[in-house]
Protein backbone atom coordinates (compact mmCIF):
# COMPACT_ATOMS: atom_id res chain seq x y z
CA MET A 1 -12.52 11.26 27.39
CA SER A 2 -14.92 12.17 24.58
CA ILE A 3 -14.11 11.75 20.89
CA PRO A 4 -14.10 15.04 18.95
CA ILE A 5 -17.32 15.20 16.97
CA GLU A 6 -15.48 16.23 13.78
CA LEU A 7 -13.72 12.86 13.72
CA LEU A 8 -17.11 11.13 13.44
CA ASP A 9 -18.65 13.64 11.02
CA LEU A 10 -18.84 12.25 7.48
CA HIS A 11 -20.14 15.45 5.88
CA HIS A 12 -16.61 16.37 4.76
CA ILE A 13 -16.65 13.33 2.45
CA ASP A 14 -18.00 14.08 -1.02
CA ARG A 15 -21.01 12.03 -2.08
CA PRO A 16 -19.20 10.69 -5.21
CA ILE A 17 -16.79 8.83 -2.93
CA PHE A 18 -19.68 6.83 -1.48
CA VAL A 19 -20.82 5.98 -5.01
CA VAL A 20 -17.31 4.90 -5.99
CA MET A 21 -16.97 2.75 -2.87
CA ALA A 22 -20.30 1.09 -3.63
CA LEU A 23 -19.17 0.34 -7.18
CA LEU A 24 -15.86 -1.07 -5.94
CA TYR A 25 -17.67 -3.37 -3.53
CA LEU A 26 -20.01 -4.41 -6.35
CA MET A 27 -17.00 -5.14 -8.56
CA LEU A 28 -15.35 -7.15 -5.78
CA GLY A 29 -18.57 -9.08 -5.26
CA SER A 30 -18.79 -9.89 -8.97
CA VAL A 31 -15.16 -11.06 -9.08
CA THR A 32 -15.75 -13.17 -5.97
CA LEU A 33 -18.75 -14.91 -7.56
CA VAL A 34 -16.86 -15.60 -10.79
CA VAL A 35 -13.84 -16.97 -8.93
CA ALA A 36 -16.03 -19.12 -6.66
CA LYS A 37 -17.86 -20.69 -9.63
CA ARG A 38 -15.21 -20.96 -12.34
CA PHE A 39 -12.04 -21.47 -10.31
CA ASN A 40 -13.14 -24.01 -7.72
CA GLY A 41 -10.41 -26.62 -8.20
CA ASP A 42 -7.33 -27.27 -6.11
CA ARG A 43 -5.22 -25.51 -8.73
CA HIS A 44 -6.80 -22.16 -7.90
CA ILE A 45 -6.76 -22.30 -4.10
CA GLN A 46 -4.39 -19.33 -3.86
CA LEU A 47 -6.49 -17.29 -6.29
CA ARG A 48 -9.64 -17.88 -4.23
CA ALA A 49 -7.85 -17.11 -0.97
CA GLN A 50 -6.48 -13.86 -2.37
CA VAL A 51 -9.84 -12.69 -3.69
CA TYR A 52 -11.65 -13.61 -0.46
CA SER A 53 -9.04 -11.74 1.60
CA TRP A 54 -9.95 -8.51 -0.18
CA TRP A 55 -13.17 -8.62 1.86
CA ARG A 56 -10.97 -8.06 4.92
CA ILE A 57 -8.85 -5.36 3.29
CA PHE A 58 -11.60 -3.27 1.67
CA PRO A 59 -13.50 -2.47 4.90
CA VAL A 60 -10.30 -1.30 6.64
CA VAL A 61 -9.38 1.04 3.78
CA SER A 62 -12.99 2.21 3.46
CA ALA A 63 -13.11 3.12 7.15
CA ALA A 64 -9.81 5.01 6.83
CA LEU A 65 -11.25 7.09 3.99
CA LEU A 66 -14.60 7.68 5.67
CA PHE A 67 -12.90 8.95 8.83
CA TYR A 68 -10.41 11.06 6.86
CA PRO A 69 -7.97 12.53 7.84
CA MET A 70 -7.44 10.68 11.14
CA GLY A 71 -8.44 7.41 9.51
CA ILE A 72 -5.57 7.69 7.03
CA VAL A 73 -3.09 8.48 9.80
CA GLY A 74 -4.40 5.47 11.73
CA LEU A 75 -4.10 3.24 8.67
CA ALA A 76 -0.51 4.39 8.07
CA LEU A 77 0.34 3.73 11.73
CA LEU A 78 -1.23 0.28 11.53
CA ILE A 79 0.78 -0.60 8.42
CA CYS A 80 4.07 0.53 9.97
CA THR A 81 3.36 -1.26 13.25
CA LEU A 82 2.50 -4.56 11.55
CA ALA A 83 5.55 -4.15 9.30
CA ALA A 84 7.80 -3.73 12.34
CA ILE A 85 6.33 -6.88 13.91
CA GLU A 86 6.90 -8.86 10.72
CA LEU A 87 10.48 -7.69 10.29
CA ALA A 88 11.36 -8.32 13.95
CA GLN A 89 10.99 -12.08 13.47
CA TYR A 90 13.90 -12.07 11.00
CA THR A 91 16.42 -10.58 13.45
CA PRO A 92 17.04 -13.47 15.88
CA TYR A 93 20.24 -11.98 17.28
CA LEU A 94 18.61 -8.77 18.45
CA SER A 95 15.98 -7.91 20.99
CA HIS A 96 12.67 -8.07 19.17
CA GLY A 97 11.08 -5.84 21.77
CA PHE A 98 13.70 -3.12 21.35
CA ILE A 99 13.44 -3.08 17.55
CA PHE A 100 9.67 -3.00 17.64
CA LYS A 101 9.56 -0.18 20.20
CA ALA A 102 12.20 1.82 18.35
CA LEU A 103 10.40 1.53 15.03
CA LEU A 104 7.10 2.36 16.67
CA MET A 105 8.66 5.43 18.26
CA ILE A 106 9.75 6.60 14.82
CA VAL A 107 6.18 6.44 13.60
CA ILE A 108 4.82 8.15 16.72
CA ASN A 109 7.35 10.97 16.43
CA LEU A 110 6.47 11.49 12.80
CA THR A 111 2.82 11.72 13.75
CA PHE A 112 3.54 14.23 16.51
CA TYR A 113 5.66 16.27 14.14
CA TYR A 114 2.91 16.34 11.51
CA PHE A 115 0.39 17.70 14.00
CA GLY A 116 2.91 20.17 15.43
CA MET A 117 2.88 18.63 18.89
CA LEU A 118 6.64 18.33 19.36
CA GLY A 119 8.10 20.56 16.64
CA ASN A 120 11.84 20.17 16.14
CA ILE A 121 12.14 17.82 19.12
CA ALA A 122 10.33 15.16 17.12
CA ILE A 123 12.80 15.51 14.26
CA LEU A 124 15.76 15.20 16.64
CA CYS A 125 14.24 12.07 18.19
CA LEU A 126 13.55 10.69 14.73
CA VAL A 127 17.13 11.25 13.55
CA GLY A 128 18.52 9.73 16.75
CA LEU A 129 16.36 6.62 16.47
CA ILE A 130 17.18 6.13 12.80
CA LEU A 131 20.92 6.42 13.48
CA THR A 132 20.62 3.97 16.39
CA LEU A 133 18.76 1.42 14.29
CA LEU A 134 21.15 1.92 11.40
CA PHE A 135 24.12 1.20 13.69
CA ILE A 136 22.46 -1.98 14.96
CA PHE A 137 21.60 -3.16 11.46
CA ILE A 138 25.16 -2.51 10.25
CA LYS A 139 26.55 -4.55 13.15
CA ASN A 140 24.18 -7.40 12.31
CA ARG A 141 25.08 -7.71 8.64
CA HIS A 142 23.14 -10.74 7.48
CA LYS A 143 19.69 -9.76 6.18
CA THR A 144 19.85 -6.43 7.97
CA THR A 145 20.42 -4.22 4.95
CA LEU A 146 17.39 -5.78 3.30
CA LEU A 147 15.31 -5.40 6.45
CA TRP A 148 16.28 -1.76 6.78
CA GLY A 149 15.53 -1.12 3.11
CA VAL A 150 12.10 -2.75 3.34
CA PHE A 151 11.12 -0.82 6.44
CA SER A 152 12.49 2.43 5.01
CA LEU A 153 10.13 2.05 2.05
CA THR A 154 7.27 1.34 4.46
CA LEU A 155 8.18 4.42 6.48
CA LEU A 156 8.26 6.44 3.26
CA LEU A 157 4.74 5.18 2.55
CA PHE A 158 3.65 6.54 5.94
CA LEU A 159 5.17 9.95 5.15
CA VAL A 160 3.50 10.11 1.74
CA LEU A 161 0.05 9.09 3.00
CA VAL A 162 0.20 11.69 5.76
CA GLY A 163 1.67 14.23 3.33
CA LEU A 164 -1.19 13.76 0.87
CA ILE A 165 -3.63 14.87 3.55
CA ASN A 166 -2.29 18.43 3.65
CA MET A 167 -1.15 18.70 0.06
CA PRO A 168 -2.63 21.85 -1.58
CA LEU A 169 -4.29 20.32 -4.62
CA ALA A 170 -6.76 21.63 -7.15
CA THR A 171 -9.53 19.52 -5.65
CA LYS A 172 -11.88 20.14 -2.76
CA ASN A 173 -10.92 17.02 -0.91
CA ASN A 174 -7.60 15.23 -0.90
CA ALA A 175 -9.44 12.08 0.13
CA ASP A 176 -10.39 11.81 -3.56
CA TRP A 177 -6.75 11.35 -4.54
CA LEU A 178 -6.19 8.82 -1.75
CA LEU A 179 -9.18 6.81 -2.95
CA TYR A 180 -7.77 7.03 -6.48
CA LEU A 181 -4.35 5.83 -5.25
CA PHE A 182 -5.74 2.86 -3.33
CA ALA A 183 -8.12 1.83 -6.13
CA VAL A 184 -5.61 2.00 -8.99
CA THR A 185 -2.90 0.24 -6.97
CA ALA A 186 -5.19 -2.53 -5.74
CA LEU A 187 -6.83 -3.21 -9.10
CA ASN A 188 -3.45 -3.17 -10.83
CA ASP A 189 -2.34 -5.92 -8.42
CA ILE A 190 -5.56 -7.84 -8.96
CA GLY A 191 -5.30 -7.48 -12.74
CA GLN A 192 -1.69 -8.65 -12.82
CA PHE A 193 -2.49 -11.63 -10.62
CA ILE A 194 -5.67 -12.81 -12.38
CA PHE A 195 -4.43 -12.28 -15.96
CA GLY A 196 -1.07 -13.78 -15.07
CA LYS A 197 -2.59 -16.85 -13.43
CA THR A 198 -5.19 -17.53 -16.11
CA LEU A 199 -3.51 -16.43 -19.35
CA GLY A 200 0.15 -15.75 -18.56
CA ARG A 201 2.84 -17.98 -19.98
CA LYS A 202 6.07 -16.07 -20.54
CA LYS A 203 7.80 -15.03 -17.31
CA ILE A 204 9.32 -11.57 -16.90
CA VAL A 205 11.74 -12.23 -14.04
CA PRO A 206 11.51 -15.97 -13.26
CA ASN A 207 14.50 -15.89 -10.92
CA ILE A 208 12.88 -13.25 -8.71
CA SER A 209 9.12 -13.61 -9.07
CA PRO A 210 8.01 -16.68 -11.09
CA ASN A 211 4.36 -15.57 -11.06
CA LYS A 212 5.03 -12.32 -12.94
CA THR A 213 4.20 -12.68 -16.64
CA TRP A 214 4.01 -10.26 -19.56
CA ILE A 215 0.29 -10.95 -19.98
CA GLY A 216 -0.24 -10.25 -16.30
CA LEU A 217 1.65 -6.96 -16.51
CA PHE A 218 -0.32 -5.93 -19.60
CA GLY A 219 -3.60 -6.90 -17.93
CA GLY A 220 -2.72 -4.87 -14.85
CA ILE A 221 -1.88 -1.82 -16.97
CA CYS A 222 -5.15 -2.09 -18.91
CA LEU A 223 -7.23 -2.46 -15.75
CA SER A 224 -5.35 0.42 -14.12
CA MET A 225 -6.08 2.63 -17.12
CA ILE A 226 -9.79 1.78 -17.06
CA VAL A 227 -10.04 2.48 -13.33
CA SER A 228 -7.93 5.64 -13.60
CA LEU A 229 -10.07 7.12 -16.37
CA SER A 230 -13.45 6.17 -14.94
CA LEU A 231 -12.61 7.14 -11.36
CA GLY A 232 -10.54 10.22 -12.21
CA LEU A 233 -13.11 11.69 -14.58
CA TYR A 234 -16.00 10.93 -12.24
CA LEU A 235 -14.25 12.63 -9.32
CA ASN A 236 -13.02 15.42 -11.62
CA LEU A 237 -9.40 14.88 -10.59
CA ALA A 238 -7.65 15.69 -13.87
CA ASP A 239 -7.94 15.66 -17.66
CA TRP A 240 -8.08 12.30 -19.39
CA GLN A 241 -4.58 12.70 -20.84
CA VAL A 242 -3.13 13.17 -17.35
CA LEU A 243 -5.11 10.21 -16.03
CA VAL A 244 -3.79 7.94 -18.79
CA ILE A 245 -0.20 8.92 -17.98
CA LEU A 246 -0.82 8.47 -14.25
CA SER A 247 -2.31 5.01 -14.76
CA LEU A 248 0.65 3.86 -16.85
CA LEU A 249 3.25 5.19 -14.41
CA LEU A 250 1.42 3.85 -11.35
CA ALA A 251 0.97 0.41 -12.91
CA LEU A 252 4.69 0.20 -13.69
CA ALA A 253 5.59 1.58 -10.25
CA GLY A 254 3.40 -1.05 -8.61
CA PHE A 255 5.09 -3.77 -10.64
CA PHE A 256 8.57 -2.61 -9.62
CA GLY A 257 7.49 -2.30 -5.99
CA ASP A 258 6.31 -5.90 -6.06
CA ILE A 259 9.51 -7.05 -7.76
CA SER A 260 11.70 -5.17 -5.26
CA PHE A 261 10.07 -6.84 -2.27
CA SER A 262 10.16 -10.22 -4.04
CA ALA A 263 13.90 -9.80 -4.60
CA ALA A 264 14.38 -8.97 -0.91
CA LYS A 265 12.39 -12.05 0.15
CA ARG A 266 14.31 -14.31 -2.20
CA ALA A 267 17.63 -13.00 -0.86
CA MET A 268 16.38 -13.64 2.68
CA GLY A 269 15.21 -17.14 1.75
CA ILE A 270 11.52 -16.63 2.55
CA LYS A 271 8.31 -16.84 0.50
CA ASP A 272 6.17 -14.37 2.47
CA PHE A 273 6.89 -11.95 5.29
CA SER A 274 4.12 -13.60 7.34
CA ASN A 275 0.77 -15.37 6.91
CA LEU A 276 -1.35 -12.53 8.29
CA ILE A 277 -3.51 -12.23 5.15
CA PRO A 278 -4.45 -15.57 3.50
CA GLY A 279 -3.45 -15.66 -0.16
CA HIS A 280 -1.40 -12.48 0.15
CA GLY A 281 1.14 -13.19 2.90
CA GLY A 282 1.93 -10.44 5.38
CA ILE A 283 1.19 -6.74 5.48
CA LEU A 284 4.49 -6.07 3.67
CA ASP A 285 3.46 -8.47 0.92
CA ARG A 286 0.26 -6.49 0.52
CA VAL A 287 1.70 -2.95 0.52
CA ASP A 288 4.77 -3.70 -1.62
CA SER A 289 3.22 -2.03 -4.67
CA LEU A 290 1.90 0.87 -2.60
CA THR A 291 5.39 1.74 -1.36
CA MET A 292 6.21 2.71 -4.95
CA THR A 293 2.87 3.99 -6.28
CA ALA A 294 2.26 6.39 -3.38
CA PRO A 295 5.58 8.30 -3.71
CA ILE A 296 5.25 8.38 -7.52
CA LEU A 297 1.74 9.84 -7.30
CA TYR A 298 2.91 12.36 -4.70
CA LEU A 299 5.77 13.55 -6.92
CA LEU A 300 3.55 13.71 -10.00
CA LEU A 301 0.96 15.78 -8.15
CA LEU A 302 3.69 18.17 -7.01
CA ILE A 303 4.66 18.61 -10.66
CA ILE A 304 1.08 18.94 -11.93
CA TYR A 305 -0.14 21.35 -9.26
């Protein structure tokens, strides 16, 4: 079976995206060098692990953008699959295999529906699977509401990422907006973490997320604004006023996404969903902000365009 040539053709990607990716890798390299030299004590082990892990995350996201649109669909499927695996370990009274297969079938049906392969049949299957899972989670009351809520947000992320592919925007390539989304969300997280760890003192919600500080939040907002303006203007996405508003709303959305997942983990009595990504935790620990920033960006773009 041969791979369609259009899936391997990179001519549909605008040249500015390659420039932006190169700059992001250069920025990551600079941060890595600074962290390696200045934060080399035992106190900053988590900081180093988190920064180094971005070298695993960046190539995956870069490949998804380069092989747009199928790369984005594949990335969304990967996120949902890993999320299902992580959540299955917290349901000891149920069949892990059944839950995983059911959740995976939801994602597959959504993909088929998007590409028009199954039409309304996919929606019927989707509704049936959701109702079945909902019944099981209701019967198994401890932790299940939280698990369902977390996966629902992850599933919403899948829908938004796939929806952004076909969204009729005032740009030539919707991959530009996806790059913008990933960059602003990631650098907001990095800014909050680094500023919070190095300069933060006063906690925002110590009972939910002790590492969240006001300085960290402010640093994340500032870094998001810088990235939003520089990237948005370079890719000609919107006027600077719109980009400033987007950066502020996305930074706050990312913060609340992180807090929401932290609250769920605290209620479940766990620190991380898994140890898949050193310094970050599991895939759900990494996409917590994205589950909020992606829908917010999608809604804002619907309003703008």
